Amino acid sequence: MRFRLVHKLATYLLAGIAVFTLATSSVLSSFTLVLVVLFCALSWHADPESRLGNLVARATLAFNIVTLLFLAGSVFQVARSFPDVDLLPFLDFVLFLLVLKLFQRRGNRDYLQVYILSFLVMLAAAWLATSVVFVVGFGFYVLLATWTLMLFHLRREIEENYIVRHASESKAEQVTATRVLNSRRVVGLAFFAATGAVAVLVLLGSSLVFAVVPRVGLGFILGGVRRPVGIAGFTDEVKLGMHGVISTDNQTVVLRSQIPSIAAIADDSARDRVISSLYWRGTVYDTYDKGQWLRSREDKARTQLASFQSPAELARGYLLTDPFEVNPVRGWRASIVGAIEQTVEVVALSHPVAFALDRPVLFEIPPPPAGAFTAVDLEARWSDEVSLRMFRVNPANPYDRRQAMTEFLGARYRVYSRAADRAHPERASLAEEQLVPGALDNYLRIPEPLTARLAALASDIMAGQRTPAAKVQAVVGWLRKTHTYTTNLKRDDRIADPLEDFLFAEKDGHCEYFASAAAILLRAGGVPTRYVNGFLGGEWNDLRQAITVRENRAHSWVEAYLGREGWVRVDATPSLSRTSRMGKLRQLVDAAELFWGRWVVEYNASQQILLAQRLGQKLGFSGRAYGGGRHVTGLTRRQALVFAGIVVLAIVIVSQRRRFMRWRWQRRSAEGSLRGEAPIARVYHATVKRLAVAGLPRRPWETPHEYLARLKDSPLEGGGIFEQLTELYTSATYGNAEIPPEVVASIRGESRQVDIST
Amino acid sequence: MASLRARPGRWFRPPRKFRLTREGKWFIGATLVLGFAAVNGGINLLFLVFGMLLCLLVANGVLAEASMRRLAPHRQLPHAIYAGSPFLMGIAVRNHKNRVATFSLEVEDLSADRNPVDRRCFFLKIPAGRRQETSYRRTLARRGIHRLTGLRMSTRFPFGLLRRSIDVDAPADLLVYPALMPVTDLVLRTGLSQLGEKQTAARARSGEFHGLRELRPGDDPSSIHWRTSARRGRPFVREFEEEAGRTVVIVLETAVDPEASLDFETAVSYAASLALVLIRRGLRVGLVAGAFGIVPEIGGAQGGQILRALALVEPAANSQSAGERPAWAGHGATTLTVTAAPGRPSVEVGTGMALRRIS
């Protein structure tokens, strides 16, 4: 392929991969992406000598005006977004410039600007990337950048050396440069293969730099700047209808959990059934008002947390105490007997909810690793809900929680849960009449406008039911019989309250409506309820032996207080069958995403220390295994000496090898290249070599005459012959004189007499 | 002693040099800014990009080194160099590597002070195992010996961020002949009128045996007198007496006022131009310059000898009188005495002791 075309293609691929990598961060809208791709494709035909290229050249002024307007618009949008600065308009401007420069490709400067702009796009992708696909784009970018920069350098050298230097002959030189640029012989497959190998090494080097550079900067101390994952439905106020609509197709991973009891299930189908019925409890709301659920934030509803120090792993434990229990459990060990153990890892969420299987009883937060600048802790909310909070670590006191952070960057913790869909005889709750008056008032509130209609409806539904459990069954049965599950919501705008619309008009909706309806109907029937948002089910990942929960599994249900049975989970939504096992490829991607999140995006000083320790242990250096206190045997004295010797030998070999190589090719360049070109030169060099062996070498910086002059002061036999030989040699070498062969033969014979006299 | 002192200097002088190009400086600046942003922003993925920039810089150095390994540069000197006239200096480079081509190589000569001359040769690509030649045009203003100490090979391959240079020791002396200038027809006519009509274009083995002399470049090998050569240990040739009257000896007056060095240079150029013209016309031409003399001979080789002598002649403080000349300078030869003078050198024609100024 012609060099010019190869260079152009590499440039376009570089720009394209940068845009593709940015697209994986989900920041670009589809419209913007399509526009960029279309115009980039169109610009391919805008070569300087083409019609489109000429048109673009003539419209330079118009393009400049458009550019200024675009810049002004971007600045305005960014300024408008203050104080929450949004720099994405600048990113759009960079993309616009990139497309514009591709249209305006003329000389080397334009190509250089394209490369700089594509680099800025790649930088933006690095800033905004959340997915492991970034590394694929980055890898290709490194490869293409290596090729493109080399080709650009060669192109620039061609144009500089074939055009500029001889201005008076410019026409002739321009023809030469054009011919070279159109040549097919400048670069070939071997060139790209070799430079591709270099690019792989650059990629590996980048990874090494990434792993090794200490993460001790201000950014890491402050917790870093990362885009948290925004998930709907877990804020302090949840609007009815928004949670389900937003979450349905969202594949964003919210949490991953390892549950030993589920991993132990050998049968895949049985395990899938179990996983599909897992309820991950998130946020809890007790007040419904005008189509949204809120928290009353009353002290009596406050979650009770009892903290303690777990001795085994220095973890911080938090026991959720139930104020409604008849005999509250004494001691944390007893509370987890028979409970389901889970290790949960939540991603960086915009709302840091401590998800756990319904109903959690105990949380364990591990201590921050060595070198970490941030730590996670638990915070009590309301209605047995807990959330996570990040703190900056105080080196003097790891449990100092005074420097709380507004950002949440993800957390890993252990939690123990008891099944909440049935009563636990060993943990009986108080009957309602035994409770403090008003203890459950906030769980019985019904909005005023709905009171009359709901009371009538509830009375109809729960007619003849006397126990709370029976009322629950009646309500759930009625809802499932009279209402239909759908995510395709159709609302009657004349009805202000969407719940009223669901109950009395449209009669179809998704889990939020079923849960809200059940909660309010039961309250109307005198059963205290609270509304819960969380996730249902998950996907099993064989590779990691963990359950992955994505946002599209968001679900809502109700908790009803059934007296001595306590708070029991009630799911009024008609059951849907959802597959809970990932395909192999998806498992691989999920595992890669987990690795990506933990070891790349959240890579920090503690992980560096851990890696260094593991590497040291593998190499046999002494050290203690992290967290275990085990002492690992270090190098023996002999091993250390051998290792040091190898290092010294390697240094000596490398240093002397360079000197040897230098001597060898200096000798070749000074002598060998002349071999075969002038017979008299061979005679001369042979004589010089013999004199060198005898102890009078010619120094590399000496000219032949200087050497001759120096030899005249030495005891030299055949000095006259050597002088003659020097004259003949210099005449041939510098004067281009032709020495007849017989003269050469004659002098060759005589030169054997030249020697150092002893 | 000087060479002993020079040796440690050579040891400490690095054979390879690195220099950042302008683009390299910007690149390093951007890398540092990016590293700073990555650290202070706490953004791990920026470290990947930072690592990529660092590794590209390292790769530039490594690839430049690999590209310049096993290269053998060689000068191809021109046939003759005249002061003030452009000449082409040929540079050839052989790539001794078996598989790896060399790209974007620049080669330049190093003058006596080890600084590069103002011209360089560019090789876009030297395939593995191949040799490429190119040349650069140069003009040397001054006659005499111009020393070249070596060749500097440099490259900015592959990314143009660093310039890697390596100096190769390749000493050479460029002998620059005096600048040629037009010789007035008057001088030629007046000079030749002393010489007779018959001219030969080439030297011949005719005439009476004149004597033996040492072999000079350009001599006919068949004229070698082997017995004398064997006895003396050096080649000697027979010399034949040419017809009388076709011998010219150019005498260059070297006794010059130190302040008239420019006039002396003009005189040297004139003498050289005169000698070449006369040689081309088939005359036997010799040269006397101060204490130095070249016996008259015919042929192109004689011109080369005269030019070499004139390239190196220096003005003398103490004058050598016109009468102190070699015997062969007055034996049947016409002398053209060139003397430095303001504006244009003066030329006096004479045979034997009689001199007549003609310019």
PDB file of C-alpha atoms in Angstrom, chain B residues 34-180:
ATOM      1  CA  LEU B  34      -0.754  13.977  33.130  1.00  0.00           C
ATOM      2  CA  GLY B  35       1.106  12.195  35.907  1.00  0.00           C
ATOM      3  CA  PHE B  36       0.371  15.063  38.244  1.00  0.00           C
ATOM      4  CA  ALA B  37      -3.296  14.989  37.270  1.00  0.00           C
ATOM      5  CA  ALA B  38      -3.476  11.246  37.787  1.00  0.00           C
ATOM      6  CA  VAL B  39      -1.954  11.447  41.237  1.00  0.00           C
ATOM      7  CA  ASN B  40      -3.966  14.398  42.403  1.00  0.00           C
ATOM      8  CA  GLY B  41      -7.179  13.342  40.759  1.00  0.00           C
ATOM      9  CA  GLY B  42      -6.895   9.845  42.156  1.00  0.00           C
ATOM     10  CA  ILE B  43      -7.876   8.501  38.734  1.00  0.00           C
ATOM     11  CA  ASN B  44      -6.266   5.162  38.161  1.00  0.00           C
ATOM     12  CA  LEU B  45      -6.928   4.923  34.448  1.00  0.00           C
ATOM     13  CA  LEU B  46      -4.928   8.077  33.880  1.00  0.00           C
ATOM     14  CA  PHE B  47      -1.961   6.145  35.199  1.00  0.00           C
ATOM     15  CA  LEU B  48      -2.368   3.781  32.274  1.00  0.00           C
ATOM     16  CA  VAL B  49      -2.221   6.681  29.860  1.00  0.00           C
ATOM     17  CA  PHE B  50       0.708   8.147  31.788  1.00  0.00           C
ATOM     18  CA  GLY B  51       2.483   4.810  31.545  1.00  0.00           C
ATOM     19  CA  MET B  52       1.835   4.722  27.820  1.00  0.00           C
ATOM     20  CA  LEU B  53       3.475   8.114  27.347  1.00  0.00           C
ATOM     21  CA  LEU B  54       6.468   7.129  29.454  1.00  0.00           C
ATOM     22  CA  CYS B  55       6.920   3.886  27.577  1.00  0.00           C
ATOM     23  CA  LEU B  56       6.657   5.615  24.218  1.00  0.00           C
ATOM     24  CA  LEU B  57       9.507   7.871  25.301  1.00  0.00           C
ATOM     25  CA  VAL B  58      11.588   4.896  26.361  1.00  0.00           C
ATOM     26  CA  ALA B  59      10.687   3.062  23.155  1.00  0.00           C
ATOM     27  CA  ASN B  60      11.893   6.072  21.179  1.00  0.00           C
ATOM     28  CA  GLY B  61      15.324   5.748  22.745  1.00  0.00           C
ATOM     29  CA  VAL B  62      15.499   1.984  22.435  1.00  0.00           C
ATOM     30  CA  LEU B  63      14.334   1.866  18.831  1.00  0.00           C
ATOM     31  CA  ALA B  64      16.645   4.695  17.871  1.00  0.00           C
ATOM     32  CA  GLU B  65      19.532   2.753  19.348  1.00  0.00           C
ATOM     33  CA  ALA B  66      18.483  -0.446  17.594  1.00  0.00           C
ATOM     34  CA  SER B  67      18.098   1.388  14.322  1.00  0.00           C
ATOM     35  CA  MET B  68      21.615   2.790  14.519  1.00  0.00           C
ATOM     36  CA  ARG B  69      23.404  -0.391  15.437  1.00  0.00           C
ATOM     37  CA  ARG B  70      25.800  -2.017  12.979  1.00  0.00           C
ATOM     38  CA  LEU B  71      25.919   0.863  10.562  1.00  0.00           C
ATOM     39  CA  ALA B  72      29.140   1.584   8.709  1.00  0.00           C
ATOM     40  CA  PRO B  73      29.372   5.051   7.205  1.00  0.00           C
ATOM     41  CA  HIS B  74      31.981   5.833   4.632  1.00  0.00           C
ATOM     42  CA  ARG B  75      33.036   8.944   2.816  1.00  0.00           C
ATOM     43  CA  GLN B  76      33.403   9.089  -0.910  1.00  0.00           C
ATOM     44  CA  LEU B  77      35.720  11.994  -1.511  1.00  0.00           C
ATOM     45  CA  PRO B  78      35.468  13.982  -4.713  1.00  0.00           C
ATOM     46  CA  HIS B  79      38.169  13.864  -7.296  1.00  0.00           C
ATOM     47  CA  ALA B  80      39.244  17.441  -6.730  1.00  0.00           C
ATOM     48  CA  ILE B  81      38.119  20.244  -4.505  1.00  0.00           C
ATOM     49  CA  TYR B  82      38.724  23.841  -5.413  1.00  0.00           C
ATOM     50  CA  ALA B  83      38.383  26.680  -2.988  1.00  0.00           C
ATOM     51  CA  GLY B  84      35.207  28.638  -3.535  1.00  0.00           C
ATOM     52  CA  SER B  85      33.681  26.024  -5.836  1.00  0.00           C
ATOM     53  CA  PRO B  86      30.937  23.692  -4.679  1.00  0.00           C
ATOM     54  CA  PHE B  87      31.734  20.022  -4.618  1.00  0.00           C
ATOM     55  CA  LEU B  88      29.782  16.888  -3.812  1.00  0.00           C
ATOM     56  CA  MET B  89      30.896  14.920  -0.799  1.00  0.00           C
ATOM     57  CA  GLY B  90      29.586  11.402  -1.069  1.00  0.00           C
ATOM     58  CA  ILE B  91      28.422   9.553   1.998  1.00  0.00           C
ATOM     59  CA  ALA B  92      27.691   5.869   1.864  1.00  0.00           C
ATOM     60  CA  VAL B  93      26.227   3.855   4.703  1.00  0.00           C
ATOM     61  CA  ARG B  94      26.095   0.119   4.873  1.00  0.00           C
ATOM     62  CA  ASN B  95      23.549  -1.537   7.125  1.00  0.00           C
ATOM     63  CA  HIS B  96      25.173  -4.685   8.471  1.00  0.00           C
ATOM     64  CA  LYS B  97      22.063  -5.803  10.323  1.00  0.00           C
ATOM     65  CA  ASN B  98      20.556  -9.003   9.026  1.00  0.00           C
ATOM     66  CA  ARG B  99      16.891  -8.217   9.353  1.00  0.00           C
ATOM     67  CA  VAL B 100      16.290  -4.745  10.643  1.00  0.00           C
ATOM     68  CA  ALA B 101      16.191  -1.776   8.298  1.00  0.00           C
ATOM     69  CA  THR B 102      17.355   1.636   9.380  1.00  0.00           C
ATOM     70  CA  PHE B 103      14.983   4.536   8.912  1.00  0.00           C
ATOM     71  CA  SER B 104      15.378   8.256   8.901  1.00  0.00           C
ATOM     72  CA  LEU B 105      19.152   8.457   9.278  1.00  0.00           C
ATOM     73  CA  GLU B 106      21.130  11.674   8.984  1.00  0.00           C
ATOM     74  CA  VAL B 107      24.862  11.672   8.475  1.00  0.00           C
ATOM     75  CA  GLU B 108      27.061  14.722   8.691  1.00  0.00           C
ATOM     76  CA  ASP B 109      30.758  15.330   8.614  1.00  0.00           C
ATOM     77  CA  LEU B 110      32.567  16.544  11.699  1.00  0.00           C
ATOM     78  CA  SER B 111      35.173  19.224  11.256  1.00  0.00           C
ATOM     79  CA  ALA B 112      38.412  19.509  13.179  1.00  0.00           C
ATOM     80  CA  ASP B 113      36.673  20.914  16.251  1.00  0.00           C
ATOM     81  CA  ARG B 114      34.226  17.983  16.140  1.00  0.00           C
ATOM     82  CA  ASN B 115      31.389  20.232  15.191  1.00  0.00           C
ATOM     83  CA  PRO B 116      29.195  19.200  12.298  1.00  0.00           C
ATOM     84  CA  VAL B 117      29.460  20.994   9.008  1.00  0.00           C
ATOM     85  CA  ASP B 118      26.394  22.827   7.861  1.00  0.00           C
ATOM     86  CA  ARG B 119      25.213  20.120   5.498  1.00  0.00           C
ATOM     87  CA  ARG B 120      23.888  16.691   6.165  1.00  0.00           C
ATOM     88  CA  CYS B 121      22.873  13.648   4.196  1.00  0.00           C
ATOM     89  CA  PHE B 122      19.521  12.025   4.756  1.00  0.00           C
ATOM     90  CA  PHE B 123      18.716   8.363   4.289  1.00  0.00           C
ATOM     91  CA  LEU B 124      15.019   7.575   4.482  1.00  0.00           C
ATOM     92  CA  LYS B 125      15.526   3.844   4.571  1.00  0.00           C
ATOM     93  CA  ILE B 126      18.545   1.577   4.459  1.00  0.00           C
ATOM     94  CA  PRO B 127      17.277  -1.983   4.121  1.00  0.00           C
ATOM     95  CA  ALA B 128      18.991  -4.734   6.077  1.00  0.00           C
ATOM     96  CA  GLY B 129      22.262  -5.839   4.516  1.00  0.00           C
ATOM     97  CA  ARG B 130      22.218  -3.058   1.942  1.00  0.00           C
ATOM     98  CA  ARG B 131      24.253   0.022   1.199  1.00  0.00           C
ATOM     99  CA  GLN B 132      22.913   3.420   0.309  1.00  0.00           C
ATOM    100  CA  GLU B 133      24.765   6.379  -1.076  1.00  0.00           C
ATOM    101  CA  THR B 134      24.006  10.020  -1.213  1.00  0.00           C
ATOM    102  CA  SER B 135      25.955  13.225  -1.218  1.00  0.00           C
ATOM    103  CA  TYR B 136      25.870  16.751   0.023  1.00  0.00           C
ATOM    104  CA  ARG B 137      27.042  19.893  -1.647  1.00  0.00           C
ATOM    105  CA  ARG B 138      29.590  22.025   0.076  1.00  0.00           C
ATOM    106  CA  THR B 139      31.885  24.911  -0.660  1.00  0.00           C
ATOM    107  CA  LEU B 140      35.162  25.525   1.113  1.00  0.00           C
ATOM    108  CA  ALA B 141      36.370  29.066   0.919  1.00  0.00           C
ATOM    109  CA  ARG B 142      39.956  28.459   1.854  1.00  0.00           C
ATOM    110  CA  ARG B 143      42.586  26.329   0.183  1.00  0.00           C
ATOM    111  CA  GLY B 144      44.760  23.978   2.112  1.00  0.00           C
ATOM    112  CA  ILE B 145      44.048  21.012   4.323  1.00  0.00           C
ATOM    113  CA  HIS B 146      40.630  20.843   5.892  1.00  0.00           C
ATOM    114  CA  ARG B 147      40.525  18.197   8.474  1.00  0.00           C
ATOM    115  CA  LEU B 148      37.492  16.058   9.012  1.00  0.00           C
ATOM    116  CA  THR B 149      37.597  14.112  12.209  1.00  0.00           C
ATOM    117  CA  GLY B 150      34.640  11.865  11.796  1.00  0.00           C
ATOM    118  CA  LEU B 151      31.064  11.299  10.840  1.00  0.00           C
ATOM    119  CA  ARG B 152      28.044  11.880  13.016  1.00  0.00           C
ATOM    120  CA  MET B 153      25.062   9.682  12.475  1.00  0.00           C
ATOM    121  CA  SER B 154      21.844  10.769  14.059  1.00  0.00           C
ATOM    122  CA  THR B 155      18.221   9.872  13.898  1.00  0.00           C
ATOM    123  CA  ARG B 156      14.928  10.982  15.347  1.00  0.00           C
ATOM    124  CA  PHE B 157      13.316   7.694  14.513  1.00  0.00           C
ATOM    125  CA  PRO B 158      10.744   6.461  15.446  1.00  0.00           C
ATOM    126  CA  PHE B 159       8.653   9.190  17.028  1.00  0.00           C
ATOM    127  CA  GLY B 160      10.744  12.322  16.667  1.00  0.00           C
ATOM    128  CA  LEU B 161      10.927  12.906  20.405  1.00  0.00           C
ATOM    129  CA  LEU B 162      14.632  12.351  20.836  1.00  0.00           C
ATOM    130  CA  ARG B 163      17.603  12.886  18.583  1.00  0.00           C
ATOM    131  CA  ARG B 164      20.075  10.087  19.017  1.00  0.00           C
ATOM    132  CA  SER B 165      23.554  10.764  17.712  1.00  0.00           C
ATOM    133  CA  ILE B 166      26.673   8.724  17.465  1.00  0.00           C
ATOM    134  CA  ASP B 167      30.070   9.961  16.381  1.00  0.00           C
ATOM    135  CA  VAL B 168      32.252   7.707  14.287  1.00  0.00           C
ATOM    136  CA  ASP B 169      35.935   8.362  14.114  1.00  0.00           C
ATOM    137  CA  ALA B 170      36.813   8.678  10.446  1.00  0.00           C
ATOM    138  CA  PRO B 171      39.670  11.136  10.069  1.00  0.00           C
ATOM    139  CA  ALA B 172      40.346  12.526   6.669  1.00  0.00           C
ATOM    140  CA  ASP B 173      42.222  15.441   5.244  1.00  0.00           C
ATOM    141  CA  LEU B 174      40.527  17.330   2.470  1.00  0.00           C
ATOM    142  CA  LEU B 175      43.094  18.934   0.295  1.00  0.00           C
ATOM    143  CA  VAL B 176      41.481  21.991  -1.198  1.00  0.00           C
ATOM    144  CA  TYR B 177      43.154  23.312  -4.266  1.00  0.00           C
ATOM    145  CA  PRO B 178      43.386  26.991  -4.931  1.00  0.00           C
ATOM    146  CA  ALA B 179      40.410  28.620  -6.555  1.00  0.00           C
ATOM    147  CA  LEU B 180      40.643  28.787 -10.300  1.00  0.00           C
TER     148      LEU B 180
END
